CSV table of C-alpha atoms in Angstrom, one decimal:
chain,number,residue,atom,x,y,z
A,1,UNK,CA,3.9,27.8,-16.2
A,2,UNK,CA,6.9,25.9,-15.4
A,3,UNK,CA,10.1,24.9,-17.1
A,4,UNK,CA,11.4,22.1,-16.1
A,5,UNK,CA,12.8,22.0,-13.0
A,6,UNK,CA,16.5,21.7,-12.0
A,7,UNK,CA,16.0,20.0,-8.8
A,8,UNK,CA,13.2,17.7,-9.3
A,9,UNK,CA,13.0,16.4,-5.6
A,10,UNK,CA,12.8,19.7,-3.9
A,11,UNK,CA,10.4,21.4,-6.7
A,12,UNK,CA,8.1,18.6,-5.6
A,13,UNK,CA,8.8,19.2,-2.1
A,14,UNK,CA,8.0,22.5,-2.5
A,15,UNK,CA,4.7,22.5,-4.8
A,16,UNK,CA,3.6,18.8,-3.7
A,17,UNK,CA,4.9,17.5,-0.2
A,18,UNK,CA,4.4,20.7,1.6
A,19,UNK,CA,1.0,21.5,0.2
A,20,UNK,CA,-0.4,18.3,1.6
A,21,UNK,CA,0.9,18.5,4.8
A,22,UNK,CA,-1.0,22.1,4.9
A,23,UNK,CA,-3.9,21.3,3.1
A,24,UNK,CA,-4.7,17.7,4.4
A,25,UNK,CA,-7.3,18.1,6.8
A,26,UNK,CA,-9.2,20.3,4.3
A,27,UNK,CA,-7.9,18.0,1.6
A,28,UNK,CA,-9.3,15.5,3.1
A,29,UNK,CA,-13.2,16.6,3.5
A,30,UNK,CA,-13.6,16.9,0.4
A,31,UNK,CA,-12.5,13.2,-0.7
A,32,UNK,CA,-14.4,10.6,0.6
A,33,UNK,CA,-16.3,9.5,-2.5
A,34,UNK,CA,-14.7,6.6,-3.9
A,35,UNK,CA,-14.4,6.4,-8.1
A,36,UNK,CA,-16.4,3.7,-9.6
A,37,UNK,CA,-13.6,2.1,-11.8
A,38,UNK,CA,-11.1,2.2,-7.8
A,39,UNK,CA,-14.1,1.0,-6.4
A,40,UNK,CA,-15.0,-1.8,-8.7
A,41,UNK,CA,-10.9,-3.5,-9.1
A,42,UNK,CA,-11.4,-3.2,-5.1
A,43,UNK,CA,-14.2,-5.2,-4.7
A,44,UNK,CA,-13.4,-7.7,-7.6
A,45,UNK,CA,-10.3,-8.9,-5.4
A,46,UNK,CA,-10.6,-12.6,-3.3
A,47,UNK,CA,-10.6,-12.5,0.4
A,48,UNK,CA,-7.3,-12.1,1.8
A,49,UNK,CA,-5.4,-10.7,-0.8
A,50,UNK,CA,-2.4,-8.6,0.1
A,51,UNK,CA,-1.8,-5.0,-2.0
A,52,UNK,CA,-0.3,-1.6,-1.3
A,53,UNK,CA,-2.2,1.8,-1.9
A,54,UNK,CA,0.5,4.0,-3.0
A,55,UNK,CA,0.3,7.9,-2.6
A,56,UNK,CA,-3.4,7.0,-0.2
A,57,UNK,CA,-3.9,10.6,0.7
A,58,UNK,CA,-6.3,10.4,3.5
A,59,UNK,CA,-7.2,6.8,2.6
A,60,UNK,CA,-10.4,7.5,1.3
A,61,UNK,CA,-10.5,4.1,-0.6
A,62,UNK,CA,-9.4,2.0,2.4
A,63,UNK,CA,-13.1,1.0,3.6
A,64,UNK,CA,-14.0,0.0,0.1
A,65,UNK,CA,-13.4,-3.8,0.9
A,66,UNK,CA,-12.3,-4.8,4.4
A,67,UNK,CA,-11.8,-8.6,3.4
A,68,UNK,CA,-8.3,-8.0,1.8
A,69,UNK,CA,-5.1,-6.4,3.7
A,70,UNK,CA,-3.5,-3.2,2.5
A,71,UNK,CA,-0.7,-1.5,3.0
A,72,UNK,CA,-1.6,2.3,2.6
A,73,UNK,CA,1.5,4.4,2.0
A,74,UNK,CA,1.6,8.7,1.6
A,75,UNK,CA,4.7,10.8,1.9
A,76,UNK,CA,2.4,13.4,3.8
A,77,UNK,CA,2.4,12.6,7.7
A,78,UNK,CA,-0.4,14.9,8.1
A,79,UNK,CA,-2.6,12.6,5.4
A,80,UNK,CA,-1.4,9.2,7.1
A,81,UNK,CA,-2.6,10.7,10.3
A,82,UNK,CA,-5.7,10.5,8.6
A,83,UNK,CA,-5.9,7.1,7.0
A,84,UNK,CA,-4.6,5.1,9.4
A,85,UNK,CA,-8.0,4.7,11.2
A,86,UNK,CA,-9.0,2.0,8.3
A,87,UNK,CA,-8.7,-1.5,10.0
A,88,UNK,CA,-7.9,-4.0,9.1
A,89,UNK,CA,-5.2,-2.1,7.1
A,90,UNK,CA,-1.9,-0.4,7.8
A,91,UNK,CA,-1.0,3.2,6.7
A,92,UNK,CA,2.8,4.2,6.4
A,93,UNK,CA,5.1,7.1,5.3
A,94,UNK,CA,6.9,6.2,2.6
A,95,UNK,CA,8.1,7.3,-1.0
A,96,UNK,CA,6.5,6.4,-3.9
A,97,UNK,CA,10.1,6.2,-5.8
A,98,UNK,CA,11.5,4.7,-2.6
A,99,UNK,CA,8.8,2.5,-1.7
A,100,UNK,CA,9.9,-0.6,1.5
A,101,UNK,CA,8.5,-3.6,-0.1
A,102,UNK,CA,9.5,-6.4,-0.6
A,103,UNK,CA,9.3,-7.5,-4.6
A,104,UNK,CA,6.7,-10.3,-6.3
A,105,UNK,CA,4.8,-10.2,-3.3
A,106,UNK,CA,1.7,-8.1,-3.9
A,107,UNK,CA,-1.4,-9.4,-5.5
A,108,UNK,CA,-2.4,-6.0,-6.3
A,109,UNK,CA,-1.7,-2.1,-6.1
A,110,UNK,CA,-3.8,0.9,-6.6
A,111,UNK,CA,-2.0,4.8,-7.3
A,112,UNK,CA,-5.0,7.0,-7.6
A,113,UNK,CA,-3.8,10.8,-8.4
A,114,UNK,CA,-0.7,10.2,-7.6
A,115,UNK,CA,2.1,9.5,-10.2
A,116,UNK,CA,1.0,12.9,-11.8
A,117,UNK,CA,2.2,15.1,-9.2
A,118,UNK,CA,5.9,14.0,-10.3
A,119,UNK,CA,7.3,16.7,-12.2
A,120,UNK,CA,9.5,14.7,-15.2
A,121,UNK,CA,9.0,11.9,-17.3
A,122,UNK,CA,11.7,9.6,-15.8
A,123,UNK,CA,10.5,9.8,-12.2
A,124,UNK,CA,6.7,8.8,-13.4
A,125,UNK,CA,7.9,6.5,-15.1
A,126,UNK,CA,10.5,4.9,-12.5
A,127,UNK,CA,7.2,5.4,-10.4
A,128,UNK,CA,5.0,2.7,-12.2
A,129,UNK,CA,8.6,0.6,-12.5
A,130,UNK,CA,8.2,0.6,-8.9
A,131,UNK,CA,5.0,-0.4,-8.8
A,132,UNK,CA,5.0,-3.4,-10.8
A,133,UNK,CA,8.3,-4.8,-9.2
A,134,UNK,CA,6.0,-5.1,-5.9
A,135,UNK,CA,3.6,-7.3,-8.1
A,136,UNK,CA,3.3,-11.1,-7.9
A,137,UNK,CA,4.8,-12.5,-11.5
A,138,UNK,CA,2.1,-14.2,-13.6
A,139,UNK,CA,2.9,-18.1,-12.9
A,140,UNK,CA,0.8,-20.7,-15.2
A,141,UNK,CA,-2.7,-20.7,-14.3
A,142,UNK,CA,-2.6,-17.3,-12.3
A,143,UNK,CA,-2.5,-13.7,-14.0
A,144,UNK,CA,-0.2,-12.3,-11.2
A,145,UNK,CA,-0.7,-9.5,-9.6
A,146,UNK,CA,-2.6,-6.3,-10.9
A,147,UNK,CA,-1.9,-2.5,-10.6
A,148,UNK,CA,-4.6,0.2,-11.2
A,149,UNK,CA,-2.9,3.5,-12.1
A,150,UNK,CA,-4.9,6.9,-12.5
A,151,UNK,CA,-3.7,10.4,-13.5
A,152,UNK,CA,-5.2,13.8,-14.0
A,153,UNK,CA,-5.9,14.3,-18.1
A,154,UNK,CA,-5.2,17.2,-20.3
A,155,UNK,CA,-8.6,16.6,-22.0
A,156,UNK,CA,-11.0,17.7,-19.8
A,157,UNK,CA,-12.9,20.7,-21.9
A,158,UNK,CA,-16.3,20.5,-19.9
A,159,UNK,CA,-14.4,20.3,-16.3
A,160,UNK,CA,-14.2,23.8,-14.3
A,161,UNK,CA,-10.6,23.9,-15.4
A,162,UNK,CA,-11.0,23.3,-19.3
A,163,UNK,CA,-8.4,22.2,-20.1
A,164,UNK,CA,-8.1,20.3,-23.7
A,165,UNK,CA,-5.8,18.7,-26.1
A,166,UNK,CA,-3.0,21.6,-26.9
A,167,UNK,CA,-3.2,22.7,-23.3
A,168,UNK,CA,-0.1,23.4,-21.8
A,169,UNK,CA,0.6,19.8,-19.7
A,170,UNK,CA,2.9,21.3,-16.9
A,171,UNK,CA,0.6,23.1,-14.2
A,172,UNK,CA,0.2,24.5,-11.1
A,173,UNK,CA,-3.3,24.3,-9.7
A,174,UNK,CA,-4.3,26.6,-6.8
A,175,UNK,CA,-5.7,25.0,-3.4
A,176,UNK,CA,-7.4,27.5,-1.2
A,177,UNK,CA,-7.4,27.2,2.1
A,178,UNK,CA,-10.0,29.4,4.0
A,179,UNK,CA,-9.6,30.9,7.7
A,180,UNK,CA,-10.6,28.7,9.8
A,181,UNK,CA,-11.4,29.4,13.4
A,182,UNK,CA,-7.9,29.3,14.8
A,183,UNK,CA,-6.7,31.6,12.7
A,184,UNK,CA,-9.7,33.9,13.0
A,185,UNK,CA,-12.4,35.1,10.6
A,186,UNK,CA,-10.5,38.0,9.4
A,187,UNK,CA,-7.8,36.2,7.8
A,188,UNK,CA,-7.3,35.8,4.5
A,189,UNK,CA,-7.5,32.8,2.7
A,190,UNK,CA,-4.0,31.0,2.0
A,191,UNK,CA,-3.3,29.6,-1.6
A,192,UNK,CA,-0.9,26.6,-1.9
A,193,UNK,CA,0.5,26.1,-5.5
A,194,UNK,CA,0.1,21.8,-6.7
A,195,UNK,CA,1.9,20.8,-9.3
A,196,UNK,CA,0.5,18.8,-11.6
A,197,UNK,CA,1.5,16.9,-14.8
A,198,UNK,CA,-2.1,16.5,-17.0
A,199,UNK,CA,-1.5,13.3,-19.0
A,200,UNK,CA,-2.6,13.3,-23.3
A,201,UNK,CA,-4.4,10.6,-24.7
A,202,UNK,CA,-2.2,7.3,-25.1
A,203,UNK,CA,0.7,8.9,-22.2
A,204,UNK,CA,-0.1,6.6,-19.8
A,205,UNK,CA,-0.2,3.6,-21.6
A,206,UNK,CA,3.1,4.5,-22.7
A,207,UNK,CA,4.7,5.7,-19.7
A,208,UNK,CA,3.3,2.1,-18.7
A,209,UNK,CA,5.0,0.2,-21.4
A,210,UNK,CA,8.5,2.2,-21.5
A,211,UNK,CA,7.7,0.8,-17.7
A,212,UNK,CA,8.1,-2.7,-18.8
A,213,UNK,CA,4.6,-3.0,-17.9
A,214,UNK,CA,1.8,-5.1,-19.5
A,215,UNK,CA,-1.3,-3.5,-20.0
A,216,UNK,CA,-4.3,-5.2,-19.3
A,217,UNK,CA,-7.5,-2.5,-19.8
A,218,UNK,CA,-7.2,1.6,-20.0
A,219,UNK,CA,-9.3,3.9,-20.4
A,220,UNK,CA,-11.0,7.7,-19.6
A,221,UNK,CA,-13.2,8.4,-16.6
A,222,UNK,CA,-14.4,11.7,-15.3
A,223,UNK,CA,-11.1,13.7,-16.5
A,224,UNK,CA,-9.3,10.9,-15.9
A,225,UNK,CA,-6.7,8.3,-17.4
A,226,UNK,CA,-6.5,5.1,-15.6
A,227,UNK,CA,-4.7,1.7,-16.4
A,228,UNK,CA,-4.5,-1.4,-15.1
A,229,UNK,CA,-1.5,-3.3,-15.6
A,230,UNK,CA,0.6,-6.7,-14.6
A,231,UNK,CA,4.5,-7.6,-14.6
A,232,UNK,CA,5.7,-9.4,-18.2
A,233,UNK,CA,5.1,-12.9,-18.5
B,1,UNK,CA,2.7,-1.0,12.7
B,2,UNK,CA,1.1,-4.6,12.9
B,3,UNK,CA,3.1,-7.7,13.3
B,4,UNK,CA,1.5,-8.7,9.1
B,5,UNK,CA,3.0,-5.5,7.7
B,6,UNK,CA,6.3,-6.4,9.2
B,7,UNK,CA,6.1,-9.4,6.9
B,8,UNK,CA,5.8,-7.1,3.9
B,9,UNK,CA,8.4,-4.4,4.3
B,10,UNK,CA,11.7,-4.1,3.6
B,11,UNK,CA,14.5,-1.5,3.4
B,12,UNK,CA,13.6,1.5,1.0
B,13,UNK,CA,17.4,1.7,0.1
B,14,UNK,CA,17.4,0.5,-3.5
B,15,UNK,CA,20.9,-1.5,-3.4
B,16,UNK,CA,19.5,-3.0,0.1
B,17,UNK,CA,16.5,-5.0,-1.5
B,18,UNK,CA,18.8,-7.3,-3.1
B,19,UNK,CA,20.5,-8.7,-0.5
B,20,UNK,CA,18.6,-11.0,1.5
B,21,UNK,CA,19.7,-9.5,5.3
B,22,UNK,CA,17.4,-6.6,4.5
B,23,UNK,CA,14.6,-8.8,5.0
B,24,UNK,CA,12.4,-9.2,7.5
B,25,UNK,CA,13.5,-5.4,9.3
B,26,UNK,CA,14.3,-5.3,12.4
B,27,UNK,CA,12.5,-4.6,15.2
B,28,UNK,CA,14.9,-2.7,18.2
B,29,UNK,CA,13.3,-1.5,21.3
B,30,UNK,CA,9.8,-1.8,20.4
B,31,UNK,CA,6.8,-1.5,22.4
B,32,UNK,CA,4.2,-3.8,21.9
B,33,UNK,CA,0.4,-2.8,21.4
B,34,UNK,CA,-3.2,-4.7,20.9
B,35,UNK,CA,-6.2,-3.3,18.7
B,36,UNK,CA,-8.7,-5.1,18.6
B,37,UNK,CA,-10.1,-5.9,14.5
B,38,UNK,CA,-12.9,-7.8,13.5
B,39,UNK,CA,-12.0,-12.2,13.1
B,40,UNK,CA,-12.6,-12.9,9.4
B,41,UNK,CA,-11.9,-16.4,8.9
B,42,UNK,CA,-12.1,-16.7,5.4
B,43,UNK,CA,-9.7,-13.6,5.2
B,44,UNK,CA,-7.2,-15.7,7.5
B,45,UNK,CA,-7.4,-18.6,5.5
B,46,UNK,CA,-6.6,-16.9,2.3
B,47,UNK,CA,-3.6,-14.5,3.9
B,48,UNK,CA,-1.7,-17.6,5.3
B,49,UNK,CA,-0.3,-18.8,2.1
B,50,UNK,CA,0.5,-15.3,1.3
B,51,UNK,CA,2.7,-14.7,4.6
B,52,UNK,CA,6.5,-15.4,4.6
B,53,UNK,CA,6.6,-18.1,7.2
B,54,UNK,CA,10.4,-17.4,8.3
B,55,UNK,CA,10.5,-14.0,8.4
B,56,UNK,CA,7.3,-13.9,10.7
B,57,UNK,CA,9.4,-16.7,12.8
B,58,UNK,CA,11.9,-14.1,13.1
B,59,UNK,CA,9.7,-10.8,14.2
B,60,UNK,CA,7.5,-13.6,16.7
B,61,UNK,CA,11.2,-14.2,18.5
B,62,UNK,CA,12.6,-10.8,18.0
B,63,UNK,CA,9.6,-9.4,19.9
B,64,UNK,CA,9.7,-12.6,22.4
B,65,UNK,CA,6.6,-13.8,20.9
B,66,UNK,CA,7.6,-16.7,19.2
B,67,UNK,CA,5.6,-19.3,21.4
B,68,UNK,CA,2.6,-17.6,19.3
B,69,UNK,CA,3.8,-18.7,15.7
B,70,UNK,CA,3.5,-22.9,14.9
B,71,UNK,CA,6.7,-23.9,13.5
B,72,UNK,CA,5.1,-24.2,9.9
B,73,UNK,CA,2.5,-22.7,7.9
B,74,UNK,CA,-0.9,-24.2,9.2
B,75,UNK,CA,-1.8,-23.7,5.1
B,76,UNK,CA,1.5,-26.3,4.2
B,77,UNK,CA,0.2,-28.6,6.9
B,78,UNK,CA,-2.4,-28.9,5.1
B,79,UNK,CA,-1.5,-29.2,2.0
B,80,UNK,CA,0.6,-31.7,2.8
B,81,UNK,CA,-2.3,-34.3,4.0
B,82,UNK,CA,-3.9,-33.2,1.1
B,83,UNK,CA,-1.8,-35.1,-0.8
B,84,UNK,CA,-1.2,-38.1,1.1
B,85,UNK,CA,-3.5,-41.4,-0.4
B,86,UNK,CA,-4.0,-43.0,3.1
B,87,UNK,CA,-5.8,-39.6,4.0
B,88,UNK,CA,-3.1,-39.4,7.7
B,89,UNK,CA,-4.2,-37.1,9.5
B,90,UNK,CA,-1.2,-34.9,9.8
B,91,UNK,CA,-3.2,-31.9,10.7
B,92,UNK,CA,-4.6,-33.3,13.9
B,93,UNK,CA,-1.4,-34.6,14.8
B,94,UNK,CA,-0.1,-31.0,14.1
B,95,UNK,CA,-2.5,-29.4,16.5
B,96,UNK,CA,-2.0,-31.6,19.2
B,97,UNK,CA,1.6,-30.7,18.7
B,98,UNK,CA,0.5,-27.2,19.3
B,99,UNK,CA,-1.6,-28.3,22.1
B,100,UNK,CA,0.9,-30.5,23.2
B,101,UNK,CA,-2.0,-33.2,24.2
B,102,UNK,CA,-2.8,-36.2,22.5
B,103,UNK,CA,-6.1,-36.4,20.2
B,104,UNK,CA,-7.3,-39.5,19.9
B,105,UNK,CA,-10.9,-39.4,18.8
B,106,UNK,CA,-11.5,-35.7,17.1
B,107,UNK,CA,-13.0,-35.2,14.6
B,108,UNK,CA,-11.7,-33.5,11.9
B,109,UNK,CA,-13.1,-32.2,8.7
B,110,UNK,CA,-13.3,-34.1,5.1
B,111,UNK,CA,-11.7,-31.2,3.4
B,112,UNK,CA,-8.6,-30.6,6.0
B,113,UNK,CA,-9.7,-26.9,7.1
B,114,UNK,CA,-7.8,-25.1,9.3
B,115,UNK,CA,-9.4,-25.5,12.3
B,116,UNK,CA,-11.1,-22.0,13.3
B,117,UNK,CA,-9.1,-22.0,16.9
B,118,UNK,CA,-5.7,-21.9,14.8
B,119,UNK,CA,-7.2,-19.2,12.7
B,120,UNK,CA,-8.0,-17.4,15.6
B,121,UNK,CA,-4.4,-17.5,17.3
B,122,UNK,CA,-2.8,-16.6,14.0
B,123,UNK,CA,-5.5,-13.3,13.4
B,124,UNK,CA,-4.5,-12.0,17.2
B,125,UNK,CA,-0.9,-11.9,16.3
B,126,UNK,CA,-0.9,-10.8,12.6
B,127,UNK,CA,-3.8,-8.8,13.1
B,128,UNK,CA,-4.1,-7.5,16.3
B,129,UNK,CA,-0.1,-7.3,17.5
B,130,UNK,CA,1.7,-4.4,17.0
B,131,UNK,CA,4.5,-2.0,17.4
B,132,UNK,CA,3.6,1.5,18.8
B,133,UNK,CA,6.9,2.6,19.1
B,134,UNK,CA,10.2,1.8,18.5
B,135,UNK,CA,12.6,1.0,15.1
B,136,UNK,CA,13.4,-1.5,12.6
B,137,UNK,CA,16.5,-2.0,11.4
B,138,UNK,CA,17.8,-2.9,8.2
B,139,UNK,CA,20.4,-5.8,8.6
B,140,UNK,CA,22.4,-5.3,5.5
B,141,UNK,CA,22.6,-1.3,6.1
B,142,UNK,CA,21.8,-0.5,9.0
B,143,UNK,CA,19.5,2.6,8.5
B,144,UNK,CA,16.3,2.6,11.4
B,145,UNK,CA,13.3,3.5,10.6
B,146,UNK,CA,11.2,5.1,13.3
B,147,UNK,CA,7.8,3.7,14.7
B,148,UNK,CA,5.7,6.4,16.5
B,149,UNK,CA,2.2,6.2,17.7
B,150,UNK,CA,2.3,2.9,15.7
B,151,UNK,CA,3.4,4.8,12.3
B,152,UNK,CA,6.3,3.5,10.6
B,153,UNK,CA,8.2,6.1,8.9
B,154,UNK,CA,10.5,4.9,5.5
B,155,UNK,CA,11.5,7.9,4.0
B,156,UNK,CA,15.3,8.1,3.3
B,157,UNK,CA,17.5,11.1,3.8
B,158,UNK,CA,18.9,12.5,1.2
B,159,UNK,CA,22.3,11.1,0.9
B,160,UNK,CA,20.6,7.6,1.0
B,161,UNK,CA,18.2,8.8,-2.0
């Protein structure tokens, strides 16, 4: 598919934003398994910390570990409808480019399928920019604060999709949403177009760096790219 | 939108979160709610030094709450007796400042913990204090966000993007 779009903000709107709104109750039973590398930089935090779950979709990794405070935050109202039921924490609607923190306060941030739904290399990369300004600097004896970042990948040759290296990288993926009982049995399903930018080998980590990002681990899981990173020293 | 978050937002306006009337928000005709969320004390020990003591002095008053919020960081307290050599007890002197009664005999512990009962005041308004509706305001632009059914919505309109 797609060119790249003239208007970035409504093409997202349009094939991101809207979808979620529609889809997020469907979405949303059918994510409540948390991934083991999320799940892990969760539960290796200290009691107390403070982070932000930017782009939490129905906040599926909210009850992971109940011992630190996060600030969940989704552009889809439908989605924070959804994971705001996961005390101690708070869920918002906010903008991943526009995001209401404060800066160098966070001791951590997770953005788990998120940053690839923008559709153009500046915005995914203002995206992790934003990120790491929320991050506590590294002071001497303390690493700072840490950021886990995880996009869809182009390689993925043995997932349903199949895609691979050489793949186009700009996509839209179709969501199908069966009739449900309201709108009778008869219906047709509804497909919602997401867009998706699937991220090559050594993207990420780049995006990351052009970022001003330092990049602690990265690595591949389950057709997945994920990074963790920390502000400059 | 609990009374913590509040200590952790600011306004989503780019040119706003560099000057320092954009933070703390707010809060203008808020109602108050109570949810009730598990104590964890080591939790509450570990979030105080993360909280911006003035700012939350700021929400306490805006929302007529201030009585609530001891006029320093229980965790600074501490610290500070920490470091004195003639081991003073400043933090028993600080709570029966809060108490406003005079201790003469307590006990208090070797290490200068935060005694539980201050831990426990400080959960019930961070934790359990919140906004179900209402707005908070952003002192160097003015924009309000909404609060509905205890949501706080920051997305910007357009010309603000």
């Amino acid at each position: 598919m797609a060119e790249q779009p003239r208007d970035e903000l409504q093409y997202e709107n349009e094939h991101v934003h809207e979808v979620y709104d529609q889809i997020a109750t469907h979405f949303s039973s059918t994510r409540y398994k948390p991934w083991p590398v999320v799940d892990e930089f969760l539960r290796s935090l200290p009691a107390g910390a403070v982070g932000l779950d930017v782009g939490c979709g129905n906040g599926k990794y909210l009850p992971v570990n109940k011992s630190v405070f996060i600030i969940a935050s989704d552009r889809s109202k439908a989605l924070i409808d959804i994971a705001r039921q996961h005390e101690p924490h708070t869920a918002i609607v906010a903008d991943t480019l526009h995001l209401p923190h404060p800066p160098a306060r966070f001791d951590f941030a997770i953005s788990i399928a998120v940053i690839h739904h923008l559709s153009s290399v500046e915005r995914r990369v203002q995206a992790i920019r934003t990120i790491i300004q929320t991050l506590r600097p590294p002071l001497k004896g303390s690493s700072g604060g840490q950021a886990l970042i995880f996009v869809w990948a182009l390689e993925q040759k043995y997932s349903r999709r199949g895609w691979d290296q050489g793949s186009q990288q700009d996509v839209l993926v179709p969501w199908i949403l069966k009739p449900d009982q309201t709108s009778g049995p008869d219906s047709p399903p509804k497909t919602y177009q997401r867009y998706y930018h699937l991220y090559h080998e050594g993207e990420l980590d780049n995006d990351a760096i052009a970022a001003g990002a330092r990049i602690l681990r990265s690595g591949y899981d389950r057709d997945n790219w994920w990074v963790i990173i920390a502000r400059q020293a | 939108m609990k009374l913590l978050t509040t200590n952790f937002l600011t306004c989503a306006v780019k040119t706003c979160k560099t000057s320092p009337l954009s933070f703390p928000l707010h809060f203008k005709d808020a109602t108050l709610e109570r949810t009730e969320i598990d104590f964890d004390p080591l939790f509450m020990r570990n979030l105080l030094p993360r909280v911006n003591w003035d700012a939350l002095t700021t929400t306490a008053t805006e929302l007529g709450l201030q009585a609530l919020v001891p006029a320093k960081n229980p965790v600074d307290v501490v610290e500070q007796s920490r470091g004195d050599d003639g081991d003073i007890d400043v933090q028993a002197e600080a709570e029966a400042d809060a108490e406003g009664t005079t201790i003469n005999a307590t006990e208090t512990n070797a290490d200068h913990e935060i005694e539980e009962e201050i831990l426990r005041r400080l959960h019930n308004l961070l934790l359990e204090t919140g906004v179900v509706e209402g707005k908070l305001v952003c002192g160097n632009c003015g924009f309000e966000y909404p609060i509905k059914e205890g949501v706080g919505n920051f997305l910007l309109p357009a010309h603000l993007v």
